PDB file of C-alpha atoms and ligand atoms in Angstrom:
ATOM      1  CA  UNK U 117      33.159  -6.476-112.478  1.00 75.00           C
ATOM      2  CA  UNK U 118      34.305  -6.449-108.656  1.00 77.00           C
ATOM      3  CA  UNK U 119      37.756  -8.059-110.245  1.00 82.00           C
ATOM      4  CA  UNK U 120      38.244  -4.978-112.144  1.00 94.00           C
ATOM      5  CA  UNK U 121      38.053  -2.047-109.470  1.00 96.00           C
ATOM      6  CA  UNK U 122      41.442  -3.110-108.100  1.00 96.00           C
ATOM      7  CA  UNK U 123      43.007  -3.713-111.499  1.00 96.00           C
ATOM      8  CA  UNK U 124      41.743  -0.337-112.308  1.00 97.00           C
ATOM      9  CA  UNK U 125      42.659   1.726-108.866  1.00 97.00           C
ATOM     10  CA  UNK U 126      45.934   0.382-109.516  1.00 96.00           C
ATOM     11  CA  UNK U 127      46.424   1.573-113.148  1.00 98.00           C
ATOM     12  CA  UNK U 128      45.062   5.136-111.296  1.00 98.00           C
ATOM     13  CA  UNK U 129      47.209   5.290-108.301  1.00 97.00           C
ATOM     14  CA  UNK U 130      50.740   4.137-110.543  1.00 97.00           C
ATOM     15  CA  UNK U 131      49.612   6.618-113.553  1.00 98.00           C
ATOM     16  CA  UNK U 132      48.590   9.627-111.941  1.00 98.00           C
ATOM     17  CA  UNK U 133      50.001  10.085-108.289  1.00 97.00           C
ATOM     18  CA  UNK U 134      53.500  11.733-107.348  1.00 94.00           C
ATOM     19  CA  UNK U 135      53.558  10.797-103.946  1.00 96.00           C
ATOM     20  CA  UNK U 136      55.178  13.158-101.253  1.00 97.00           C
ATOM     21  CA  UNK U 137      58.279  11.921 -99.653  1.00 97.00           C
ATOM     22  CA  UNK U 138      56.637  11.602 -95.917  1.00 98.00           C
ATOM     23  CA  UNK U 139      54.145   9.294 -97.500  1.00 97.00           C
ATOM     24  CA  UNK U 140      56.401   6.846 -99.055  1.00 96.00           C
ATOM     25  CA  UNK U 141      58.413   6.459 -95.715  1.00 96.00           C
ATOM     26  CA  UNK U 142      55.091   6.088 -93.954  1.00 98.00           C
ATOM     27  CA  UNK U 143      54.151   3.320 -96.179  1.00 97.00           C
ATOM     28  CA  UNK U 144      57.523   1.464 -95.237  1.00 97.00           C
ATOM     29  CA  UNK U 145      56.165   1.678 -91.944  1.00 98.00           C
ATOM     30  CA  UNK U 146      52.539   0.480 -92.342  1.00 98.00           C
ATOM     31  CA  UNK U 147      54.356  -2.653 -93.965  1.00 96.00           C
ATOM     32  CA  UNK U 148      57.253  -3.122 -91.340  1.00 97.00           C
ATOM     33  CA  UNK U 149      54.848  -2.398 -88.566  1.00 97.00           C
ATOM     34  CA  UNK U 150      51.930  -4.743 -89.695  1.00 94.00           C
ATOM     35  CA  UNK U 151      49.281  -2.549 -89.722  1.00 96.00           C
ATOM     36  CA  UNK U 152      45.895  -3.482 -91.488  1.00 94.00           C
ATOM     37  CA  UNK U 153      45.114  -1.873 -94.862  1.00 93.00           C
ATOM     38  CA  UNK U 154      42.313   0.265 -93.413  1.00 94.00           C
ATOM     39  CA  UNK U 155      44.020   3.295 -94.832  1.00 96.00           C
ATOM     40  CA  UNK U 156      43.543   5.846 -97.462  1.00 97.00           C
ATOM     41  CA  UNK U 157      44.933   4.922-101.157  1.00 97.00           C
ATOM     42  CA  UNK U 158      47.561   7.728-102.835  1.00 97.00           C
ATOM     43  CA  UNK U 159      44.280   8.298-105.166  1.00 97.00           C
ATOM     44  CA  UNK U 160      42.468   9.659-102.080  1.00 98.00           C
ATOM     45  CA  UNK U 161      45.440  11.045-100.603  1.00 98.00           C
ATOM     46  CA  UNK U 162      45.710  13.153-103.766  1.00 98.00           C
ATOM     47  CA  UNK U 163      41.911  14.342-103.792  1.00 98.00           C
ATOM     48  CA  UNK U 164      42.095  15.619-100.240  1.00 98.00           C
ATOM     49  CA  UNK U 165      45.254  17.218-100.802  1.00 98.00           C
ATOM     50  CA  UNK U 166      43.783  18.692-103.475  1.00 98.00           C
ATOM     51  CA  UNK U 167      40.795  20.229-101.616  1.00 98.00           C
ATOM     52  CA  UNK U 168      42.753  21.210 -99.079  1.00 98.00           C
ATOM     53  CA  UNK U 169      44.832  23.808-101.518  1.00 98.00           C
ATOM     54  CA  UNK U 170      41.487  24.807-103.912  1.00 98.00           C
ATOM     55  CA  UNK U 171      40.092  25.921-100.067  1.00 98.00           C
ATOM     56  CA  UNK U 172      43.469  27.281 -98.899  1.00 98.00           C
ATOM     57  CA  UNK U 173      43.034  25.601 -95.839  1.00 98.00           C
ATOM     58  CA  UNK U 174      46.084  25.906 -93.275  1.00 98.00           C
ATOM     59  CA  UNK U 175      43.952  24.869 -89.777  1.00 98.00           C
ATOM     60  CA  UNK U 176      43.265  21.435 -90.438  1.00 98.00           C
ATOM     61  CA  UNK U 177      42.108  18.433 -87.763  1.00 99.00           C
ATOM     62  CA  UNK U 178      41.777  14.810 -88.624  1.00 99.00           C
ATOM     63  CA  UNK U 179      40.085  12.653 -86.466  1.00 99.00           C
ATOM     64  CA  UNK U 180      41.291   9.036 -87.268  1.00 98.00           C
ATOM     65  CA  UNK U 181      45.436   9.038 -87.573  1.00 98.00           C
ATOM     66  CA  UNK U 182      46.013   5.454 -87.341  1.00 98.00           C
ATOM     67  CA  UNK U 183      49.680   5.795 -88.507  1.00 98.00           C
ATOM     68  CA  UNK U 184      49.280   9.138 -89.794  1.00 98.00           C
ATOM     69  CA  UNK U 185      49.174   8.494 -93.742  1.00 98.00           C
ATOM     70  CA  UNK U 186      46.390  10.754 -94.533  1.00 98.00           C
ATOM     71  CA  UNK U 187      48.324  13.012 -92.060  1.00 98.00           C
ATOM     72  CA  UNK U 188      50.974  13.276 -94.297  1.00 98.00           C
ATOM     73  CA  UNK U 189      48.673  13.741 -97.374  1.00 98.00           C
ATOM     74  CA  UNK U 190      46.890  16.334 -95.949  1.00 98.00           C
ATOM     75  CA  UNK U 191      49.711  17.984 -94.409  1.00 98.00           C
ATOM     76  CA  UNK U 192      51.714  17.959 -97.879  1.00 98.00           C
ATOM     77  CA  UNK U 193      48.619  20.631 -98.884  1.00 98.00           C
ATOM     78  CA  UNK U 194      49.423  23.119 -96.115  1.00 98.00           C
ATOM     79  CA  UNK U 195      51.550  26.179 -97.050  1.00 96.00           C
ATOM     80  CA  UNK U 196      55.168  25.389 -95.354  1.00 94.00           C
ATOM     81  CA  UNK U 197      54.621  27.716 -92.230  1.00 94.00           C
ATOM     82  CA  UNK U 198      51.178  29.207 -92.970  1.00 95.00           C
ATOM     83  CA  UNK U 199      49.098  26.172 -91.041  1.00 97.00           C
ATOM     84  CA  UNK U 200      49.330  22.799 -88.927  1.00 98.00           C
ATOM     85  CA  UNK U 201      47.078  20.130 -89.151  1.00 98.00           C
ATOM     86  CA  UNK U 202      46.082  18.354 -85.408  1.00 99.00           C
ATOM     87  CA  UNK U 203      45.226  15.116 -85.649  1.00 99.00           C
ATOM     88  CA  UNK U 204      43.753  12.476 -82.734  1.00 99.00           C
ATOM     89  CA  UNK U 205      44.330   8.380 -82.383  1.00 98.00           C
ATOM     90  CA  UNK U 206      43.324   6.899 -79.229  1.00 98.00           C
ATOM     91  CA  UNK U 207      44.898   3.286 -79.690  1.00 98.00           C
ATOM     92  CA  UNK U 208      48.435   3.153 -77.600  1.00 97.00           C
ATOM     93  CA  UNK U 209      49.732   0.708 -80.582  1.00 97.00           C
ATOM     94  CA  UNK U 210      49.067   3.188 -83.781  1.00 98.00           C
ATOM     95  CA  UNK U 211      50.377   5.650 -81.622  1.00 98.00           C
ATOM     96  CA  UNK U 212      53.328   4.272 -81.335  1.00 98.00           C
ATOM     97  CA  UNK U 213      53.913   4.020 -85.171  1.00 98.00           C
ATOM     98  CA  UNK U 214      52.769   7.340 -86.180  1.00 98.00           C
ATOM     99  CA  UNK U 215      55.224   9.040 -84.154  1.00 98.00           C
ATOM    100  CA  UNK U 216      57.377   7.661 -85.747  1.00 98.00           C
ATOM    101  CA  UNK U 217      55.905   8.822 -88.874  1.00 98.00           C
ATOM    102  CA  UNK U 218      55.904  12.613 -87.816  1.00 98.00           C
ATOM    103  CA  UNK U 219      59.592  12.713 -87.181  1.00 98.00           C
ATOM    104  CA  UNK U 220      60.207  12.554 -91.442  1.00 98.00           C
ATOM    105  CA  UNK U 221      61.500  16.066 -91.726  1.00 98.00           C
ATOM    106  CA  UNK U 222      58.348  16.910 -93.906  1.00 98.00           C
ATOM    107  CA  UNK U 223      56.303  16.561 -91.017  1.00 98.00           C
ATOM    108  CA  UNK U 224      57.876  17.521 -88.062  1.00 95.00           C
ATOM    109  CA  UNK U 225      56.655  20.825 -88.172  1.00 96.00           C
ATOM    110  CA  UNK U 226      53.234  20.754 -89.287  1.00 98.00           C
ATOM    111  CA  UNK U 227      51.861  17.718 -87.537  1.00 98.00           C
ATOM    112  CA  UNK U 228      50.118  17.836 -83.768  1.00 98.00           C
ATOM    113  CA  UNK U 229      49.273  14.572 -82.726  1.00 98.00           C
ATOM    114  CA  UNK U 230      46.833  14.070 -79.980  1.00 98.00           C
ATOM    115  CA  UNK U 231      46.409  10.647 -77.624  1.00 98.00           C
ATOM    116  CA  UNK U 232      43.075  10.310 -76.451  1.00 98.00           C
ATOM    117  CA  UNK U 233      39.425  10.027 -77.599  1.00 98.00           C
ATOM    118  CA  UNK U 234      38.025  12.653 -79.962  1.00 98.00           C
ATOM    119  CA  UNK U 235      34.997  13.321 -78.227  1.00 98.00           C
ATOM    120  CA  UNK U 236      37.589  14.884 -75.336  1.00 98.00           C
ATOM    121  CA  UNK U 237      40.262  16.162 -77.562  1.00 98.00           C
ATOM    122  CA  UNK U 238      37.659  18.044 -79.985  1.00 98.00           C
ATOM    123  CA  UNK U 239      35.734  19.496 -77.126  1.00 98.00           C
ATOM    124  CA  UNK U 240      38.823  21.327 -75.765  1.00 98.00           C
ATOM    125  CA  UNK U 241      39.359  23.120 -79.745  1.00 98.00           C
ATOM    126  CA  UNK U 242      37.986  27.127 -79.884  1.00 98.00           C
ATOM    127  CA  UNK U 243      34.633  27.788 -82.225  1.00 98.00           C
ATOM    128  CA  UNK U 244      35.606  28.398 -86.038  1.00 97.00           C
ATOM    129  CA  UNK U 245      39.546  27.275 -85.483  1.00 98.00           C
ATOM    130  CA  UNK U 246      39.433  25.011 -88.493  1.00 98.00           C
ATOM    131  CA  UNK U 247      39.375  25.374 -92.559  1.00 98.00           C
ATOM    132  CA  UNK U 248      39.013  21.807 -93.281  1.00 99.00           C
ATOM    133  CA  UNK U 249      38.231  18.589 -90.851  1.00 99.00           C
ATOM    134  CA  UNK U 250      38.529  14.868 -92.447  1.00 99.00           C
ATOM    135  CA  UNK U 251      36.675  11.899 -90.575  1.00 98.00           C
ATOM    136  CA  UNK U 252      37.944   8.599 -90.725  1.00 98.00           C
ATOM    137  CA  UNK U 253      37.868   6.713 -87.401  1.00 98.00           C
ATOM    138  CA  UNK U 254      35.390   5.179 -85.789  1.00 96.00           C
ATOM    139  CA  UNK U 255      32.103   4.746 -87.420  1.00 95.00           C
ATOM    140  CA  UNK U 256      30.415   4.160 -84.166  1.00 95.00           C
ATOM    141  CA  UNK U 257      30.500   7.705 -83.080  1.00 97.00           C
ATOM    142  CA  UNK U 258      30.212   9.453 -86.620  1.00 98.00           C
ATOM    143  CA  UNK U 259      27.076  11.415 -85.891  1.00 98.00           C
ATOM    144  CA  UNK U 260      28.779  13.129 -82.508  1.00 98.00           C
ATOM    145  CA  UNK U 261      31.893  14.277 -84.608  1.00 98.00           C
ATOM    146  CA  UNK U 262      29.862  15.573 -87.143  1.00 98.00           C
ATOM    147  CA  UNK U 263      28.535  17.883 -84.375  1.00 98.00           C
ATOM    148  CA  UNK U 264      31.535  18.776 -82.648  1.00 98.00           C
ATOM    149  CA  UNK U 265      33.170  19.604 -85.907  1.00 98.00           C
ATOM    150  CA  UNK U 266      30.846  21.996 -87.111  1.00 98.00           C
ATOM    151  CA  UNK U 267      31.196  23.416 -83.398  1.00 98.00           C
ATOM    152  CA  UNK U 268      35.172  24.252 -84.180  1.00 98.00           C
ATOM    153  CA  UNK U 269      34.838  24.897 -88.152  1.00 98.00           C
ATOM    154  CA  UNK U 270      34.528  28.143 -89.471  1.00 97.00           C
ATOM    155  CA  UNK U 271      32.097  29.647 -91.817  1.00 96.00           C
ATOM    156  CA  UNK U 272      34.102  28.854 -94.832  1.00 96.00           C
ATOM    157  CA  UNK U 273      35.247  25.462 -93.885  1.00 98.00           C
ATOM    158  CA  UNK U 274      34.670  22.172 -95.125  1.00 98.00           C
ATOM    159  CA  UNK U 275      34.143  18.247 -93.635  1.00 99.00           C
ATOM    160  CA  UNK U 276      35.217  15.227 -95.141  1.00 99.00           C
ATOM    161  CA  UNK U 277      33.878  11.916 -93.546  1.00 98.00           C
ATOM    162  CA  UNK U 278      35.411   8.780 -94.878  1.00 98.00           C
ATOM    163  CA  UNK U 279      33.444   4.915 -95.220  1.00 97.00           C
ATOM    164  CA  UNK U 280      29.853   6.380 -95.071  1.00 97.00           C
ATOM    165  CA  UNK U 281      28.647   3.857 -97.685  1.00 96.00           C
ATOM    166  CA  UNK U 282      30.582   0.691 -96.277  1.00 94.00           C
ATOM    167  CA  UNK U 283      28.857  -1.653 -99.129  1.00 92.00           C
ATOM    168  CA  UNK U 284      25.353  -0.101 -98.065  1.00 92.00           C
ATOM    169  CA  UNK U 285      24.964  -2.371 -95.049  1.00 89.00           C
ATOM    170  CA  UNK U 286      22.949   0.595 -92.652  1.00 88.00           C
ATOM    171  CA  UNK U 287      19.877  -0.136 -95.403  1.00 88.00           C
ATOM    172  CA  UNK U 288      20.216  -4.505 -94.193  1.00 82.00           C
ATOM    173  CA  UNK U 289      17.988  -4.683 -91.029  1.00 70.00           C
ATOM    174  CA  UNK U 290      20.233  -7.524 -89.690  1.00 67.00           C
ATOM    175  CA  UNK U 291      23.144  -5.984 -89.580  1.00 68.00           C
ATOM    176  CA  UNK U 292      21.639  -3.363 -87.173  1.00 66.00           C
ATOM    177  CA  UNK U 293      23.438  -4.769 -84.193  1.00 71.00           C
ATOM    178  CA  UNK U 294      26.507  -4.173 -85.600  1.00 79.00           C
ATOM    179  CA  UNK U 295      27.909  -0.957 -83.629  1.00 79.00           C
ATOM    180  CA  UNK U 296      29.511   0.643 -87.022  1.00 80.00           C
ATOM    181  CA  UNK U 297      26.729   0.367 -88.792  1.00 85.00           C
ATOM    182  CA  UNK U 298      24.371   2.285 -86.328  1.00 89.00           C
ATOM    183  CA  UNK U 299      26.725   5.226 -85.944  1.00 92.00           C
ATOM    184  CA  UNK U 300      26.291   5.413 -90.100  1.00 94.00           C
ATOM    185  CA  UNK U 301      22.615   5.263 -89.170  1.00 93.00           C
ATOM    186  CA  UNK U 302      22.575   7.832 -86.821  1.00 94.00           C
ATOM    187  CA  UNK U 303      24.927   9.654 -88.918  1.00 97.00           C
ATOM    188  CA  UNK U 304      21.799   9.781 -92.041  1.00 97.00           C
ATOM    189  CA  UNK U 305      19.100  10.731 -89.032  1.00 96.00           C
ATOM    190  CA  UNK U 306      21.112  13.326 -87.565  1.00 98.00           C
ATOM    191  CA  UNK U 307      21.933  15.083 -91.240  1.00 98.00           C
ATOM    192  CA  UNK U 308      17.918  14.386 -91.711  1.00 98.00           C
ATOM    193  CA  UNK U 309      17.041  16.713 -88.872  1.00 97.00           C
ATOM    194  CA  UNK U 310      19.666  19.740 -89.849  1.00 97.00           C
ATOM    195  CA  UNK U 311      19.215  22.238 -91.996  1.00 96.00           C
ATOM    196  CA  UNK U 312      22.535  24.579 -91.382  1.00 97.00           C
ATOM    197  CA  UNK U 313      24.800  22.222 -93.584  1.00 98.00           C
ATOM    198  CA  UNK U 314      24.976  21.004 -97.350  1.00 98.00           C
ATOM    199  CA  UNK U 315      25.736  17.495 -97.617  1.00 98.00           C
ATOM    200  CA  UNK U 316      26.908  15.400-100.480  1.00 98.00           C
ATOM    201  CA  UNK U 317      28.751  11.918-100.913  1.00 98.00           C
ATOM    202  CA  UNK U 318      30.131  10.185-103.830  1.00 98.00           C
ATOM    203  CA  UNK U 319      30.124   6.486-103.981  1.00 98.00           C
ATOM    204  CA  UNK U 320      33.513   5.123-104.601  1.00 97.00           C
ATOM    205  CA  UNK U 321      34.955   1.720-106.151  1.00 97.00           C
ATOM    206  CA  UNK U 322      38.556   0.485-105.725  1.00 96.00           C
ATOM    207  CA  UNK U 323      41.108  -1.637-104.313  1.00 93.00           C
ATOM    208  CA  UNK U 324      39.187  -0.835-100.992  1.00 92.00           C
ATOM    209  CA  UNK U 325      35.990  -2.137-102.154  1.00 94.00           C
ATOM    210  CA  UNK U 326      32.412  -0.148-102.299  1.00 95.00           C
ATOM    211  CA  UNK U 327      32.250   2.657-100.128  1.00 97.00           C
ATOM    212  CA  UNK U 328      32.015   6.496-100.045  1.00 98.00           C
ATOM    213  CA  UNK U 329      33.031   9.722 -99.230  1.00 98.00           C
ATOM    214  CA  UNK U 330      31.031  12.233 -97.568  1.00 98.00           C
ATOM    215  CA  UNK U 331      31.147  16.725 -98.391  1.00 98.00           C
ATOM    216  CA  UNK U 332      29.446  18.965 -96.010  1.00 98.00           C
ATOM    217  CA  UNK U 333      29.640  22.561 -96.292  1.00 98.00           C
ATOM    218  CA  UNK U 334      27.981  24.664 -93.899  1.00 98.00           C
ATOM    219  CA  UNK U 335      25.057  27.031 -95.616  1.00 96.00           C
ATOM    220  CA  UNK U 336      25.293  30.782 -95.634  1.00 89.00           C
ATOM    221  CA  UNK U 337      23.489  33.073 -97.629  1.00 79.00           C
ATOM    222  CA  UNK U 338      25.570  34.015-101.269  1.00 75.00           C
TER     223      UNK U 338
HETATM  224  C1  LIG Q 964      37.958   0.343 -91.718  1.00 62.72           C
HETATM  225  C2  LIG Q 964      38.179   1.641 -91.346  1.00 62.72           C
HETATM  226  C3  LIG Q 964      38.417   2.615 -92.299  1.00 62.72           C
HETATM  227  O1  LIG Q 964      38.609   3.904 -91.972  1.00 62.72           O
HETATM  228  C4  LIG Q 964      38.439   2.281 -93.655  1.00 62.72           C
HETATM  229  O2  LIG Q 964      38.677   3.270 -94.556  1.00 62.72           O
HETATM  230  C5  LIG Q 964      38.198   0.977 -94.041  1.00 62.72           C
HETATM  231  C6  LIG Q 964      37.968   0.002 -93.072  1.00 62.72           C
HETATM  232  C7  LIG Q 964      37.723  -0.695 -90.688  1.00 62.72           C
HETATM  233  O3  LIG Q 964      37.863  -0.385 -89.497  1.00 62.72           O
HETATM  234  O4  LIG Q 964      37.411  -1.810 -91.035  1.00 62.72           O
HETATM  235 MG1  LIG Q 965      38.586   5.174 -93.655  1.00 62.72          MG
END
């Protein structure tokens, strides 16, 4: 069956996705640049981008560029003007690539890229400054950007956290050495012992293997 989820995110991804300009010049740059295929596919690309518009979202903050393709996704969804979207990498090497990314004239404008670790660069953001935030770095420290994020979120916002599945290895006791798979760990406690958020994932199949996405909305009284 495996054999079939790549055949099958294919057919999706060539079928049904337009890509934006930015992205296609950013893929010519994963490939010249040899950079591994930890990225988001066009299918994903078009579901957050989608999000981002059904929430109007113009603050957004990614944590996680690596070379800035989800950047580009995401920023495609802004309003030309109306929002920017901030995004932090810490390695010098990805960097390097994704400013090269931001220069496409798409993205110029709408893209602030921060060097450094997110646990530094998120503390420094003011309370409710963001619509949407999208996780997707490293798993290790999952469960503290979960908490800064709902620190500089606003009421209406909402978080997307990327590989929270990751083939289900958290439930394997022997893999509990593994660094990524205790921040997932922590992650599930931490959401446990809340009860100001609404949490949801959907378990996904593809060319990227078995993993999921995570939704978390913050409650309020309707
Ligand atoms: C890895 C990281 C990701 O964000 C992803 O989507 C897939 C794999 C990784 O580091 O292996
Ligand atoms: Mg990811």
């Amino acid at each position: 069956m495996k054999k079939y989820w790549t055949k099958v995110d294919n057919f999706l991804n060539d079928s049904l996705i337009l890509k934006p300009k930015s992205c296609a010049w950013i893929e010519h740059l994963i490939e010249n640049n040899k950079i591994p295929p930890i990225g988001i596919t066009p299918l994903q690309g078009q579901f957050l981008s989608i999000i981002v518009k059904s929430i109007r979202a113009n603050n957004i903050l990614e944590i996680g560029t690596l070379v800035g393709y989800s950047t580009a996704w995401l920023a495609s969804a802004i309003p030309e003007h109306k929002g920017v979207i901030h995004t932090i990498e810490s390695r010098e090497a990805h960097i390097k690539v994704a400013k090269q990314s931001f220069k496409h004239p798409d993205l110029k404008n709408k893209v602030i890229l921060h060097h450094g670790s997110a646990l530094d660069v998120m503390k420094k953001f003011p309370k409710n400054m963001f619509d949407f935030i999208f996780i997707d770095a490293d798993k290790s420290n999952y469960s503290q950007y979960l908490d800064l994020s709902l620190n500089i979120s606003n009421r209406n916002s909402l978080i997307i956290m990327d590989n929270v599945i990751r083939e289900g290895e958290f439930l394997n006791k022997w893999n509990e050495k593994k660094v990524s798979i205790h921040g997932l760990k922590k992650l599930y406690e931490n959401i446990k012992t809340r009860s100001d958020i609404e949490v949801s994932v959907l378990q996904t199949v593809g060319s990227k293997g078995w993993d999921g996405l995570m939704l978390i909305r913050k409650k309020k009284k309707r």
